[in-house]
C-alpha atoms as one frame of an Amber mdcrd trajectory, in Angstrom:
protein
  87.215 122.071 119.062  90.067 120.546 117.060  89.363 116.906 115.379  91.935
 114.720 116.389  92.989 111.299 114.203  93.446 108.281 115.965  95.526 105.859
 113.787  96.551 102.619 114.895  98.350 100.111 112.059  98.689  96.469 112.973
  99.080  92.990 111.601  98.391  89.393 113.105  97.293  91.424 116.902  94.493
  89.505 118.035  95.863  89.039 121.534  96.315  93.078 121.762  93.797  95.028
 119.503  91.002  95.064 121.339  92.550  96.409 124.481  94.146  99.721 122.010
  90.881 100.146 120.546  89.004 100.508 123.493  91.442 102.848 125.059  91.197
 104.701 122.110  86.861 104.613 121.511  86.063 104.876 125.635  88.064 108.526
 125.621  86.034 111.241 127.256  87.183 114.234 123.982  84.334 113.613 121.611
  86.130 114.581 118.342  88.469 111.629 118.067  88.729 110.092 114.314  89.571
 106.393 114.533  91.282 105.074 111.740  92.839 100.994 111.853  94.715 100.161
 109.264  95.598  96.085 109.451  98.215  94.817 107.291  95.834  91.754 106.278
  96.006  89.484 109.541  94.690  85.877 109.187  94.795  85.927 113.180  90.874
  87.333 114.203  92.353  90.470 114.218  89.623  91.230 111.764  86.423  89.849
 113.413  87.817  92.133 116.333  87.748  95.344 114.435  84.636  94.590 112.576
  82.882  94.401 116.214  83.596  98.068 116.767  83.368  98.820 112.990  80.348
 101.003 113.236  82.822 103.219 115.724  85.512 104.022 113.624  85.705 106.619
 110.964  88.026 104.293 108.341  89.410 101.142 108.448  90.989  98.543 106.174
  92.384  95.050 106.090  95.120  94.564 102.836  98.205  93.358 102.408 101.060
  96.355 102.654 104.683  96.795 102.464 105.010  97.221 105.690 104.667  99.237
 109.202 105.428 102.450 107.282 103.429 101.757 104.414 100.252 101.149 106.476
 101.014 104.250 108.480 101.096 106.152 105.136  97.790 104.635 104.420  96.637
 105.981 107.952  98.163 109.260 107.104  96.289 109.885 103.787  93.151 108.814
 105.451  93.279 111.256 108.394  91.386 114.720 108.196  92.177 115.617 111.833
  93.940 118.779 112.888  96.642 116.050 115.010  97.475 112.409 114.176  98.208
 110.381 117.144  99.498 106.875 116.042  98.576 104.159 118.340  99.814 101.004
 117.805  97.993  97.641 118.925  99.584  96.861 122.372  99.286 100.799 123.322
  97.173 102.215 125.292  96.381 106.007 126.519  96.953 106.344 130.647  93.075
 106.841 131.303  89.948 108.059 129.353  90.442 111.611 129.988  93.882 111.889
 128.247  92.803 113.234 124.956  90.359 115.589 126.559  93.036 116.996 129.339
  95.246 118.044 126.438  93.058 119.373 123.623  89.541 120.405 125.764  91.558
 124.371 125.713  92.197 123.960 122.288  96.077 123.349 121.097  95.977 124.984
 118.102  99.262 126.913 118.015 101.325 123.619 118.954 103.207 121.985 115.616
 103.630 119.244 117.879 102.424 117.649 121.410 104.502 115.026 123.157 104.168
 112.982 126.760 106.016 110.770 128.555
């Protein structure tokens, strides 16, 4: 089955990254990468990704130049076949979402899009 990276970027979220990262660690597809990349928050952002820590595959907390910048950072860390970028706020539909599209393998796709 195809490894797929999960890469959310945020900054200053503590009202909204706990509610993306569970949506992203309770899906059913078990070869989901997890990568956060926070932009150094001062907010508790931190002690709320440190509580799922052991969960994720990468994660950091620096100062960047930026959304873009920190989703480079996400990019270069990624060693999944797809990245899906998540930002804090998001959320996928249900925990089945990831499975549903990649459980039959997607392998020939360049890219996969929803509405």
């Amino acid at each position: 089955m195809l490894k797929i990276s999960v890469v959310t970027v945020c900054y200053n979220a503590a009202d909204s990254i706990e509610q993306t990262m569970l949506s992203v660690l309770n899906q059913s597809y078990p070869y989901i990468e997890y990568i956060v990349i926070d932009g150094g928050s001062t907010d508790g952002t931190v002690d709320i990704i440190k509580k799922y820590a052991d969960r994720l595959a990468y994660w950091v907390s620096e100062p960047d130049k930026g959304i873009y910048d920190a989703m480079n950072k996400g990019i270069a860390a990624a060693t999944g076949s797809y990245i899906n970028f998540m930002n804090s706020g998001d959320s996928f539909y249900d925990n089945r979402v990831v499975e549903a599209i990649f459980k039959d393998g997607c392998d020939s796709a360049d890219i996969i899009y929803g509405k």
